[in-house]
Short mmCIF file of C-alpha atoms in Angstrom, two decimals:
data_model
loop_
_atom_site.label_atom_id
_atom_site.label_comp_id
_atom_site.label_asym_id
_atom_site.label_seq_id
_atom_site.Cartn_x
_atom_site.Cartn_y
_atom_site.Cartn_z
CA MET A 203 -36.79 4.67 13.65
CA SER A 204 -34.08 5.60 16.15
CA VAL A 205 -30.49 6.02 14.92
CA PHE A 206 -29.47 3.32 17.40
CA ALA A 207 -30.91 -0.18 17.16
CA THR A 208 -33.07 -0.36 20.28
CA THR A 209 -36.17 -2.26 19.18
CA PRO A 210 -36.09 -6.08 19.30
CA VAL A 211 -36.99 -7.76 16.02
CA ASP A 212 -39.92 -9.60 17.58
CA ARG A 213 -41.60 -6.24 18.21
CA MET A 214 -41.41 -5.24 14.53
CA ASP A 215 -44.37 -5.85 12.23
CA ARG A 216 -42.12 -6.45 9.21
CA PRO A 217 -38.58 -7.75 8.56
CA TYR A 218 -35.89 -5.63 10.19
CA PRO A 219 -34.80 -3.16 7.45
CA ARG A 220 -31.15 -2.99 8.56
CA ARG A 221 -30.70 -6.75 8.80
CA TRP A 222 -28.12 -6.97 5.98
CA TRP A 223 -26.06 -4.25 7.63
CA ALA A 224 -26.34 -6.23 10.85
CA LEU A 225 -25.04 -9.29 9.01
CA GLY A 226 -22.02 -7.25 7.92
CA VAL A 227 -21.20 -6.48 11.57
CA LEU A 228 -21.64 -10.11 12.58
CA CYS A 229 -19.38 -11.28 9.74
CA LEU A 230 -16.81 -8.64 10.66
CA SER A 231 -16.81 -9.94 14.23
CA LEU A 232 -16.38 -13.51 12.99
CA LEU A 233 -13.59 -12.44 10.64
CA ILE A 234 -11.23 -11.28 13.39
CA ILE A 235 -11.64 -14.32 15.63
CA VAL A 236 -10.69 -16.64 12.75
CA MET A 237 -7.89 -14.34 11.56
CA ALA A 238 -6.44 -14.39 15.08
CA ASN A 239 -5.39 -17.99 14.45
CA THR A 240 -4.53 -17.89 10.75
CA SER A 241 -2.38 -14.77 11.07
CA LEU A 242 -0.35 -16.48 13.79
CA ILE A 243 0.70 -19.19 11.32
CA VAL A 244 2.91 -16.77 9.39
CA ALA A 245 4.00 -14.80 12.48
CA ALA A 246 5.19 -17.94 14.32
CA PRO A 247 8.74 -18.00 12.84
CA ASP A 248 9.41 -14.39 13.89
CA MET A 249 7.96 -15.02 17.36
CA THR A 250 10.06 -18.17 17.74
CA ARG A 251 13.28 -16.31 16.91
CA ASP A 252 12.49 -13.24 19.02
CA LEU A 253 11.20 -15.01 22.14
CA GLY A 254 13.35 -18.14 21.82
CA LEU A 255 10.27 -20.38 21.82
CA SER A 256 10.67 -24.12 22.15
CA SER A 257 8.33 -26.44 20.24
CA ARG A 258 6.22 -26.77 23.40
CA ASP A 259 6.12 -23.00 23.93
CA LEU A 260 5.00 -22.38 20.36
CA GLN A 261 2.31 -25.03 20.66
CA TRP A 262 0.85 -23.30 23.70
CA VAL A 263 1.11 -19.84 22.15
CA ILE A 264 -1.16 -21.22 19.43
CA ASP A 265 -3.43 -23.34 21.62
CA ALA A 266 -3.84 -21.03 24.62
CA TYR A 267 -6.49 -19.47 22.35
CA THR A 268 -8.12 -22.82 21.60
CA VAL A 269 -8.68 -24.15 25.14
CA PRO A 270 -11.00 -21.40 26.49
CA TYR A 271 -12.51 -20.91 23.04
CA ALA A 272 -13.65 -24.53 22.74
CA ALA A 273 -14.45 -25.12 26.43
CA LEU A 274 -16.58 -22.03 27.08
CA MET A 275 -18.66 -21.48 23.92
CA LEU A 276 -21.61 -23.63 24.98
CA VAL A 277 -21.94 -21.98 28.41
CA LEU A 278 -21.37 -18.43 27.16
CA GLY A 279 -23.85 -18.96 24.34
CA ALA A 280 -26.50 -19.97 26.89
CA ILE A 281 -25.67 -16.94 29.04
CA GLY A 282 -26.17 -14.74 25.98
CA ASP A 283 -29.58 -16.35 25.43
CA LYS A 284 -30.67 -15.56 28.97
CA TYR A 285 -29.35 -12.04 29.41
CA SER A 286 -28.46 -10.40 26.08
CA ARG A 287 -27.07 -11.73 22.83
CA ARG A 288 -26.00 -8.30 21.62
CA GLY A 289 -24.55 -7.55 25.05
CA ALA A 290 -22.54 -10.77 24.77
CA LEU A 291 -21.26 -9.72 21.35
CA LEU A 292 -20.16 -6.30 22.62
CA THR A 293 -18.53 -7.75 25.74
CA GLY A 294 -16.67 -10.36 23.71
CA LEU A 295 -15.38 -7.77 21.26
CA VAL A 296 -14.04 -5.59 24.09
CA VAL A 297 -12.32 -8.55 25.80
CA PHE A 298 -10.90 -9.70 22.48
CA ALA A 299 -9.53 -6.25 21.66
CA ALA A 300 -7.99 -5.95 25.14
CA GLY A 301 -6.26 -9.32 24.75
CA SER A 302 -4.99 -8.27 21.33
CA ILE A 303 -3.50 -5.04 22.69
CA ALA A 304 -1.85 -6.97 25.52
CA GLY A 305 -0.40 -9.48 23.05
CA SER A 306 1.20 -6.69 21.03
CA LEU A 307 2.89 -5.19 24.10
CA VAL A 308 4.27 -8.18 26.01
CA HIS A 309 7.76 -9.54 25.41
CA SER A 310 7.69 -12.86 27.21
CA THR A 311 6.39 -16.32 26.41
CA SER A 312 4.07 -16.41 29.41
CA GLY A 313 2.74 -12.94 28.57
CA VAL A 314 1.86 -13.95 25.01
CA ILE A 315 0.17 -17.14 26.23
CA ILE A 316 -1.96 -15.20 28.75
CA ALA A 317 -2.90 -12.63 26.09
CA ARG A 318 -3.88 -15.38 23.68
CA ALA A 319 -6.01 -17.02 26.40
CA ALA A 320 -7.82 -13.70 26.94
CA MET A 321 -8.47 -13.48 23.20
CA GLY A 322 -9.81 -17.04 23.31
CA LEU A 323 -12.21 -16.03 26.08
CA GLY A 324 -13.44 -13.10 24.01
CA ALA A 325 -13.82 -15.33 20.95
CA ALA A 326 -15.87 -17.83 23.00
CA VAL A 327 -18.36 -15.03 23.73
CA ILE A 328 -18.38 -13.61 20.19
CA MET A 329 -18.72 -16.77 18.12
CA PRO A 330 -22.08 -18.12 19.40
CA ALA A 331 -23.43 -14.57 19.70
CA THR A 332 -22.90 -13.96 15.98
CA LEU A 333 -24.88 -17.05 14.98
CA SER A 334 -27.68 -16.56 17.48
CA LEU A 335 -28.12 -12.89 16.49
CA LEU A 336 -28.10 -13.84 12.82
CA VAL A 337 -30.88 -16.39 13.24
CA ALA A 338 -32.87 -14.10 15.53
CA THR A 339 -32.62 -11.18 13.10
CA PHE A 340 -33.41 -12.83 9.78
CA PRO A 341 -36.77 -14.31 8.77
CA ARG A 342 -36.65 -18.04 8.06
CA ASN A 343 -36.81 -17.63 4.27
CA GLU A 344 -33.57 -15.57 4.31
CA ARG A 345 -31.57 -17.48 6.91
CA ALA A 346 -29.91 -19.89 4.50
CA LYS A 347 -28.51 -17.00 2.46
CA ALA A 348 -27.33 -15.18 5.60
CA ILE A 349 -25.71 -18.30 7.07
CA THR A 350 -23.96 -18.93 3.74
CA ALA A 351 -22.41 -15.45 3.90
CA TRP A 352 -21.45 -16.05 7.55
CA SER A 353 -19.80 -19.38 6.68
CA ALA A 354 -17.95 -17.89 3.71
CA THR A 355 -16.43 -15.32 6.05
CA SER A 356 -14.55 -18.09 7.88
CA GLY A 357 -12.98 -19.25 4.63
CA LEU A 358 -12.02 -15.71 3.68
CA ALA A 359 -10.36 -15.23 7.06
CA ILE A 360 -8.18 -18.30 6.52
CA ALA A 361 -6.52 -16.50 3.60
CA LEU A 362 -6.81 -12.86 4.72
CA GLY A 363 -5.14 -13.50 8.10
CA PRO A 364 -1.80 -14.63 6.64
CA LEU A 365 -1.97 -11.99 3.91
CA ILE A 366 -2.46 -9.02 6.24
CA ALA A 367 -0.04 -10.42 8.83
CA GLY A 368 2.55 -11.04 6.12
CA TRP A 369 2.23 -7.46 4.90
CA LEU A 370 2.72 -6.14 8.44
CA LEU A 371 5.71 -8.39 9.08
CA GLU A 372 7.48 -6.93 6.06
CA ARG A 373 7.61 -3.61 7.94
CA HIS A 374 6.99 -4.28 11.63
CA ALA A 375 7.67 -6.76 14.45
CA TRP A 376 5.41 -9.73 15.17
CA GLY A 377 3.48 -7.76 17.80
CA SER A 378 1.82 -5.80 15.01
CA THR A 379 -0.09 -8.91 13.92
CA PHE A 380 -2.06 -8.77 17.18
CA LEU A 381 -3.13 -5.22 16.40
CA ILE A 382 -4.94 -6.29 13.22
CA ASN A 383 -7.92 -7.10 15.41
CA VAL A 384 -8.19 -3.91 17.44
CA PRO A 385 -9.58 -1.37 14.92
CA VAL A 386 -11.91 -4.01 13.45
CA ALA A 387 -13.25 -4.87 16.92
CA LEU A 388 -13.82 -1.20 17.76
CA ILE A 389 -15.63 -0.60 14.46
CA ALA A 390 -17.80 -3.66 15.11
CA VAL A 391 -18.67 -2.43 18.63
CA VAL A 392 -19.81 0.98 17.38
CA ALA A 393 -21.61 -0.42 14.33
CA ALA A 394 -23.42 -3.05 16.44
CA LEU A 395 -25.05 -0.30 18.49
CA PHE A 396 -26.44 1.23 15.29
CA VAL A 397 -27.53 -1.79 13.25
CA VAL A 398 -27.65 -4.98 15.39
CA PRO A 399 -30.99 -5.21 17.21
CA PRO A 400 -31.09 -6.32 20.86
CA SER A 401 -32.15 -9.88 21.46
CA LYS A 402 -32.55 -12.40 24.26
CA ALA A 403 -34.71 -15.40 25.06
CA HIS A 404 -38.06 -14.89 26.73
CA ASP A 405 -38.82 -16.83 29.92
CA TYR A 406 -35.50 -18.63 29.76
CA GLY A 407 -35.65 -19.77 33.35
CA ARG A 408 -32.67 -20.68 35.51
CA LEU A 409 -29.35 -21.49 33.90
CA ASP A 410 -28.18 -25.09 34.16
CA LEU A 411 -25.07 -24.14 36.13
CA VAL A 412 -24.06 -27.71 36.98
CA GLY A 413 -24.36 -28.80 33.35
CA GLY A 414 -22.40 -25.73 32.29
CA ALA A 415 -19.60 -26.45 34.76
CA LEU A 416 -19.45 -30.10 33.66
CA SER A 417 -19.28 -29.07 30.00
CA ILE A 418 -16.36 -26.72 30.71
CA VAL A 419 -14.42 -29.41 32.60
CA THR A 420 -15.20 -32.07 29.98
CA LEU A 421 -14.35 -30.00 26.90
CA GLY A 422 -11.38 -28.27 28.53
CA SER A 423 -9.76 -31.55 29.59
CA LEU A 424 -10.37 -33.09 26.15
CA VAL A 425 -8.80 -30.17 24.31
CA TYR A 426 -5.84 -30.16 26.72
CA ALA A 427 -5.25 -33.87 26.12
CA ILE A 428 -5.58 -33.39 22.34
CA ILE A 429 -2.93 -30.67 22.44
CA GLU A 430 -0.45 -32.21 24.88
CA GLY A 431 -0.67 -35.94 24.13
CA PRO A 432 0.27 -36.20 20.44
CA HIS A 433 3.07 -33.65 20.68
CA PHE A 434 4.62 -34.28 24.08
CA GLY A 435 3.75 -37.86 25.00
CA TRP A 436 0.87 -39.70 26.61
CA ALA A 437 1.99 -39.59 30.20
CA GLY A 438 1.20 -37.57 33.31
CA GLY A 439 -0.92 -34.56 32.41
CA PRO A 440 -2.48 -35.80 29.14
CA VAL A 441 -3.49 -39.13 30.69
CA ALA A 442 -4.96 -37.39 33.73
CA ALA A 443 -6.84 -35.04 31.38
CA LEU A 444 -8.30 -38.00 29.50
CA VAL A 445 -9.47 -39.56 32.77
CA VAL A 446 -11.11 -36.26 33.73
CA PHE A 447 -12.71 -36.09 30.28
CA VAL A 448 -14.21 -39.59 30.54
CA LEU A 449 -15.54 -38.99 34.05
CA GLY A 450 -16.78 -35.51 33.16
CA LEU A 451 -18.52 -36.76 30.01
CA ALA A 452 -20.30 -39.52 31.94
CA ALA A 453 -21.43 -37.05 34.60
CA PHE A 454 -22.50 -34.50 31.96
CA ILE A 455 -24.61 -37.07 30.08
CA ALA A 456 -26.26 -38.34 33.26
CA TRP A 457 -27.03 -34.81 34.49
CA GLU A 458 -28.31 -33.45 31.18
CA LEU A 459 -30.64 -36.39 30.55
CA ARG A 460 -32.30 -35.89 33.92
CA HIS A 461 -32.37 -32.09 34.04
CA PRO A 462 -35.74 -30.48 33.13
CA ARG A 463 -34.00 -27.54 31.42
CA PRO A 464 -30.57 -28.82 30.27
CA ILE A 465 -27.96 -26.47 28.88
CA PHE A 466 -27.76 -28.86 25.92
CA ASP A 467 -30.46 -31.42 25.23
CA LEU A 468 -28.49 -34.52 24.24
CA ARG A 469 -31.64 -36.12 22.81
CA LYS A 470 -31.07 -33.99 19.73
CA PHE A 471 -28.57 -36.60 18.59
CA ARG A 472 -31.57 -38.83 17.84
CA GLU A 473 -32.35 -36.45 14.97
CA ARG A 474 -30.47 -37.62 11.87
CA VAL A 475 -30.11 -34.13 10.47
CA PHE A 476 -28.53 -32.86 13.69
CA SER A 477 -26.20 -35.81 14.35
CA GLY A 478 -25.18 -36.02 10.69
CA SER A 479 -24.45 -32.30 10.50
CA MET A 480 -22.42 -32.35 13.72
CA LEU A 481 -20.35 -35.30 12.47
CA ALA A 482 -19.84 -33.59 9.11
CA VAL A 483 -18.60 -30.37 10.73
CA LEU A 484 -16.30 -32.21 13.13
CA LEU A 485 -14.68 -34.46 10.51
CA PHE A 486 -14.59 -31.83 7.79
CA PHE A 487 -12.66 -29.35 9.91
CA LEU A 488 -10.43 -32.14 11.21
CA GLY A 489 -9.29 -32.81 7.65
CA THR A 490 -9.19 -29.28 6.26
CA PHE A 491 -7.61 -27.47 9.23
CA GLY A 492 -4.97 -30.17 9.58
CA ALA A 493 -4.15 -29.99 5.86
CA ILE A 494 -3.94 -26.18 5.81
CA TYR A 495 -1.71 -26.33 8.90
CA TYR A 496 1.03 -28.34 7.20
CA LEU A 497 0.46 -26.89 3.72
CA THR A 498 1.37 -23.40 4.95
CA GLN A 499 4.48 -24.79 6.68
CA HIS A 500 5.60 -26.32 3.39
CA LEU A 501 5.12 -23.01 1.59
CA GLN A 502 7.18 -21.13 4.17
CA PHE A 503 9.91 -23.54 5.23
CA VAL A 504 10.46 -25.75 2.18
CA LEU A 505 9.57 -23.45 -0.71
CA GLY A 506 11.03 -20.47 1.15
CA TYR A 507 8.20 -17.98 0.76
CA THR A 508 8.07 -15.00 3.07
CA ALA A 509 5.06 -14.39 5.29
CA LEU A 510 3.57 -11.98 2.74
CA GLU A 511 4.27 -14.29 -0.19
CA THR A 512 2.60 -17.14 1.70
CA GLY A 513 -0.46 -14.99 2.35
CA VAL A 514 -0.72 -14.06 -1.33
CA ARG A 515 -0.53 -17.73 -2.33
CA LEU A 516 -3.40 -18.61 -0.02
CA LEU A 517 -5.74 -16.17 -1.79
CA PRO A 518 -7.06 -18.81 -4.23
CA LEU A 519 -8.50 -20.56 -1.18
CA ALA A 520 -10.54 -17.47 -0.34
CA GLY A 521 -11.82 -17.10 -3.90
CA ALA A 522 -12.78 -20.78 -3.99
CA VAL A 523 -14.73 -20.40 -0.74
CA VAL A 524 -16.81 -17.65 -2.33
CA VAL A 525 -17.47 -19.82 -5.39
CA GLY A 526 -18.44 -22.78 -3.19
CA SER A 527 -20.79 -20.58 -1.16
CA ILE A 528 -22.56 -19.39 -4.31
CA ILE A 529 -22.90 -22.99 -5.50
CA THR A 530 -24.37 -24.27 -2.23
CA GLY A 531 -26.76 -21.33 -1.99
CA ARG A 532 -28.25 -22.25 -5.36
CA LEU A 533 -28.07 -26.04 -5.28
CA THR A 534 -28.90 -27.04 -1.69
CA PRO A 535 -32.56 -25.90 -1.90
CA LYS A 536 -32.93 -27.92 -5.14
CA LEU A 537 -30.85 -31.04 -4.43
CA GLY A 538 -31.05 -31.32 -0.66
CA MET A 539 -28.29 -31.01 1.93
CA ARG A 540 -27.10 -34.62 1.84
CA ILE A 541 -25.96 -34.25 -1.77
CA THR A 542 -24.25 -30.87 -1.34
CA VAL A 543 -22.61 -31.70 2.01
CA THR A 544 -21.22 -35.05 0.91
CA THR A 545 -20.12 -33.56 -2.43
CA GLY A 546 -18.23 -30.86 -0.57
CA MET A 547 -16.62 -33.39 1.74
CA ALA A 548 -15.66 -35.54 -1.26
CA LEU A 549 -14.01 -32.52 -2.91
CA GLY A 550 -12.11 -31.85 0.32
CA THR A 551 -11.01 -35.50 0.39
CA ILE A 552 -9.70 -35.26 -3.18
CA GLY A 553 -7.89 -32.01 -2.32
CA ILE A 554 -6.09 -33.63 0.60
CA LEU A 555 -5.27 -36.82 -1.33
CA LEU A 556 -3.74 -34.75 -4.15
CA MET A 557 -1.03 -33.76 -1.69
CA THR A 558 0.12 -37.38 -1.51
CA ARG A 559 1.97 -36.52 -4.77
CA VAL A 560 4.18 -33.97 -3.01
CA SER A 561 7.87 -34.79 -3.45
CA ASP A 562 11.28 -33.11 -3.54
CA GLY A 563 10.59 -31.26 -6.78
CA SER A 564 7.11 -30.03 -5.88
CA GLY A 565 6.40 -26.32 -6.21
CA TYR A 566 3.47 -24.03 -5.55
CA ALA A 567 1.62 -25.38 -8.60
CA ASP A 568 1.32 -28.74 -6.84
CA PHE A 569 -0.56 -27.06 -3.99
CA LEU A 570 -2.84 -24.86 -6.10
CA ALA A 571 -5.39 -27.57 -6.94
CA PRO A 572 -5.63 -28.74 -3.29
CA LEU A 573 -6.16 -25.14 -2.18
CA LEU A 574 -8.92 -24.60 -4.72
CA LEU A 575 -10.65 -27.87 -3.87
CA LEU A 576 -10.46 -27.24 -0.12
CA GLY A 577 -11.88 -23.74 -0.62
CA VAL A 578 -14.81 -24.96 -2.72
CA ALA A 579 -15.38 -27.74 -0.18
CA ILE A 580 -15.58 -25.26 2.71
CA GLY A 581 -18.02 -23.08 0.78
CA VAL A 582 -20.24 -25.99 -0.29
CA SER A 583 -20.37 -28.02 2.94
CA VAL A 584 -20.32 -25.73 5.94
CA ALA A 585 -23.37 -23.51 5.45
CA PRO A 586 -25.98 -26.31 5.05
CA CYS A 587 -24.65 -28.05 8.17
CA THR A 588 -24.68 -24.84 10.19
CA GLU A 589 -28.22 -24.02 9.09
CA ALA A 590 -29.37 -27.55 10.00
CA ILE A 591 -27.73 -27.42 13.44
CA MET A 592 -29.20 -24.01 14.23
CA GLY A 593 -32.59 -25.16 12.93
CA SER A 594 -32.56 -27.92 15.56
CA PHE A 595 -32.77 -25.36 18.38
CA PRO A 596 -35.84 -23.35 19.36
CA GLU A 597 -35.68 -19.56 19.27
CA ASN A 598 -34.92 -19.22 22.97
CA GLU A 599 -31.85 -21.50 22.71
CA LEU A 600 -30.10 -19.94 19.73
CA GLY A 601 -27.00 -18.98 21.71
CA ALA A 602 -26.59 -22.54 22.95
CA GLY A 603 -27.13 -23.73 19.38
CA GLY A 604 -24.38 -21.43 18.14
CA GLY A 605 -22.13 -22.69 20.92
CA VAL A 606 -22.75 -26.33 19.95
CA ASN A 607 -22.05 -25.67 16.26
CA ASP A 608 -18.90 -23.67 16.95
CA THR A 609 -17.61 -26.19 19.49
CA ALA A 610 -17.81 -28.87 16.78
CA VAL A 611 -15.83 -26.60 14.44
CA GLU A 612 -13.17 -25.86 17.04
CA LEU A 613 -12.88 -29.45 18.26
CA GLY A 614 -12.54 -30.65 14.67
CA GLY A 615 -9.82 -28.11 13.97
CA ALA A 616 -7.96 -28.93 17.19
CA LEU A 617 -8.16 -32.65 16.46
CA GLY A 618 -6.94 -32.11 12.91
CA ILE A 619 -3.94 -30.04 13.90
CA ALA A 620 -3.09 -32.37 16.81
CA ILE A 621 -3.58 -35.73 15.07
CA LEU A 622 -2.35 -34.87 11.58
CA GLY A 623 0.34 -32.63 13.07
CA SER A 624 1.54 -35.54 15.22
CA ILE A 625 1.62 -37.90 12.21
CA LEU A 626 3.51 -35.23 10.26
CA ALA A 627 6.06 -34.77 13.05
CA THR A 628 6.61 -38.51 13.52
CA SER A 629 7.01 -39.13 9.80
CA TYR A 630 9.34 -36.15 9.41
CA GLU A 631 11.53 -37.25 12.30
CA SER A 632 11.75 -40.80 10.93
CA GLU A 633 12.70 -39.66 7.42
CA LEU A 634 15.26 -37.15 8.68
CA THR A 635 16.86 -39.70 11.00
CA LYS A 636 17.26 -42.09 8.08
CA ALA A 637 18.97 -39.39 6.03
CA VAL A 638 21.33 -37.72 8.53
CA GLY A 639 21.23 -39.85 11.70
CA GLY A 640 24.75 -40.14 13.14
CA LYS A 641 26.11 -37.45 10.80
CA LEU A 642 25.26 -34.48 13.03
CA PRO A 643 26.25 -33.50 16.58
CA PRO A 644 23.55 -34.76 19.01
CA GLU A 645 22.41 -31.25 19.92
CA ALA A 646 22.01 -30.21 16.28
CA MET A 647 20.18 -33.45 15.51
CA ASP A 648 17.73 -32.92 18.36
CA VAL A 649 16.93 -29.42 17.09
CA ALA A 650 16.61 -30.57 13.47
CA LYS A 651 14.27 -33.46 14.36
CA ASP A 652 11.97 -31.18 16.34
CA SER A 653 10.56 -29.39 13.28
CA ILE A 654 11.42 -28.22 9.78
CA GLY A 655 11.99 -24.74 11.20
CA GLY A 656 14.38 -26.24 13.74
CA ALA A 657 16.28 -27.98 10.94
CA LEU A 658 16.81 -24.68 9.13
CA ALA A 659 18.09 -23.10 12.35
CA ALA A 660 20.38 -26.09 12.96
CA ALA A 661 21.69 -25.80 9.39
CA GLU A 662 22.79 -22.22 10.07
CA ARG A 663 24.80 -23.34 13.10
CA VAL A 664 26.23 -26.33 11.23
CA GLY A 665 27.29 -24.00 8.42
CA GLN A 666 29.23 -21.83 10.83
CA VAL A 667 31.17 -24.84 12.13
CA ALA A 668 31.40 -27.36 9.29
CA GLY A 669 30.95 -25.17 6.24
CA PRO A 670 28.17 -24.38 3.74
CA GLN A 671 28.19 -27.79 2.07
CA GLN A 672 27.20 -29.55 5.30
CA ALA A 673 24.53 -26.93 5.94
CA HIS A 674 23.13 -27.35 2.43
CA ALA A 675 23.06 -31.13 2.84
CA LEU A 676 21.04 -30.79 6.05
CA VAL A 677 18.58 -28.39 4.41
CA GLN A 678 18.11 -30.79 1.48
CA ALA A 679 17.58 -33.73 3.85
CA ALA A 680 15.05 -31.74 5.91
CA ASP A 681 13.16 -30.62 2.80
CA HIS A 682 13.01 -34.20 1.56
CA ALA A 683 11.85 -35.48 4.96
CA PHE A 684 9.13 -32.85 5.21
CA ALA A 685 7.88 -33.48 1.67
CA GLN A 686 7.63 -37.21 2.44
CA ALA A 687 5.87 -36.42 5.72
CA VAL A 688 3.33 -34.19 3.91
CA ALA A 689 2.58 -36.98 1.43
CA HIS A 690 2.21 -39.60 4.18
CA THR A 691 0.05 -37.36 6.39
CA SER A 692 -2.18 -36.41 3.45
CA LEU A 693 -2.87 -40.08 2.79
CA ILE A 694 -4.02 -40.59 6.39
CA GLY A 695 -6.05 -37.36 6.40
CA GLY A 696 -7.67 -38.22 3.09
CA ILE A 697 -8.68 -41.67 4.26
CA VAL A 698 -10.20 -40.26 7.46
CA LEU A 699 -12.22 -37.68 5.55
CA ALA A 700 -13.29 -40.25 2.94
CA VAL A 701 -14.64 -42.57 5.64
CA GLY A 702 -16.34 -39.60 7.27
CA THR A 703 -17.96 -38.65 3.97
CA VAL A 704 -19.50 -42.10 3.65
CA LEU A 705 -20.77 -42.05 7.24
CA VAL A 706 -22.30 -38.59 6.84
CA GLY A 707 -23.97 -39.69 3.61
CA LEU A 708 -25.56 -42.63 5.42
CA ILE A 709 -26.75 -40.57 8.41
CA LEU A 710 -28.01 -37.37 6.82
CA PRO A 711 -31.52 -37.23 5.40
CA ASN A 712 -31.69 -35.48 2.05
CA ARG A 713 -33.94 -32.71 3.34
CA ALA A 714 -33.24 -31.04 6.66
CA HIS A 715 -36.39 -31.16 8.77
CA THR A 716 -36.11 -30.72 12.53
CA PRO A 717 -38.64 -30.62 15.35
CA ALA A 718 -37.65 -27.03 16.11
CA ALA A 719 -38.27 -26.00 12.51
CA SER A 720 -41.56 -27.87 12.45
CA ALA A 721 -42.73 -26.05 15.57
CA GLU A 722 -41.98 -22.70 13.92
CA GLU A 723 -43.71 -23.67 10.69
CA SER A 724 -46.84 -24.69 12.60
CA THR A 725 -47.08 -21.18 13.99
CA ALA A 726 -46.16 -19.41 10.75
CA ASP A 727 -49.25 -17.24 10.94
CA GLU A 728 -47.97 -15.69 14.17
CA PRO A 729 -45.07 -13.22 14.46
CA GLU A 730 -41.89 -15.20 13.87
CA ARG A 731 -40.16 -14.27 17.06
CA THR A 732 -42.67 -14.34 19.84
CA LYS A 733 -40.06 -15.87 22.13
CA GLU A 734 -37.68 -12.91 22.06
CA SER A 735 -37.57 -9.81 24.26
CA VAL A 736 -35.37 -6.81 24.80
CA GLY A 737 -31.73 -7.68 25.65
#
């Protein structure tokens, strides 16, 4: 066998011997695109101080990554299917690394936003490529185990991103957090050439360019409205984006249902396993991402942990993800996916509802159980859903399948941060106004109401003018308001996830069985990947 991986798996007469090494490269690639968001959580305060970011600026520094990431995954996954899945992975890693380098060098708000958008573009290429290559490389009897490891990587990245970024911020400026990704991306590029086999769909035909364009417009406008509307008001741009979304969605549905080779066959939603899994992923990440978003803020701004200390305290989440992944790997084949998925979602619901007990005297111990439950929930729920979604797509549409799965993840996360973040902000502002309204200069009050971080900055300025007692009173009022907001938001988030758990339980069949899987099983006596060719 050549040192480089040059032979497609479908041309091998036995399982690819380096497939577990290939999985390591795919998980490494996934790791950095998730860490790119989670590391920014702890770097945000330093960036805000250094660049003088407003609340709107900071929101777009975070979400400039999300818009291209969510809008382009479906199209770029299909392009990978047609031309080269491994080529897509390598291209995405290079673009991602370039955006990371640019982000570490720029010193302006617009420069950081552009760099983050470039990273989002790279991530949109990488994410579906990792899933499609995984499914193409592993035989069916090993896919569940491989997808479980892939899913666990996302949970690990949620904790590792803040930990590594926090360690860097103890010694370096915020730009160093962008550079976390560069050596990992370069290692993944080189390793992919050695251990990831080439892959692409055979006889793919012409790309559905109109459907692809409509999907980009539809998803892009939806994500823009989700980001802008809750935080900055439902007027002008967000309303126009919603109109574009509605029109684009109608056009996309009409086009895809009539097209002989659609970029995404919407008839898959008739399959209970597919529609139930998609709903589970969307709602699960809505609840968990939103909860982790405000939980980390509480650790940093209210409990006063540094970036590194916050990262260390998120490690139980990573350990719990591993435990949950082991559990689902053993129990799902025996009990069926409906039981494991809904159990995981129920655990996540309990974890979020436990944060309704947060109050003025709450410490890290009050967040430990929610972290552990959310971690186990991620490990238990995500892998069976991902396997079911990917199993709904034939071998020559694996990239599109990965794009669909990952779009659901990203949309769920964006909705969670936007909706729960908006509820958090509204509740915080209301509680703070009750406590200190009319007692602060208007400018200081405006800053304090904007965010808990703004309140701490306002307290410093108040202390310089009115003395330390006034500053301390403002900090106490802000801490109280944020704790109340966390409790209120957790109640809403828990209810949403609880309702979603019931719906998913009603929709999902107990055993995942899809037409695509059935077609493969009926040809089990033939080589498993007769639809692949060199890419």
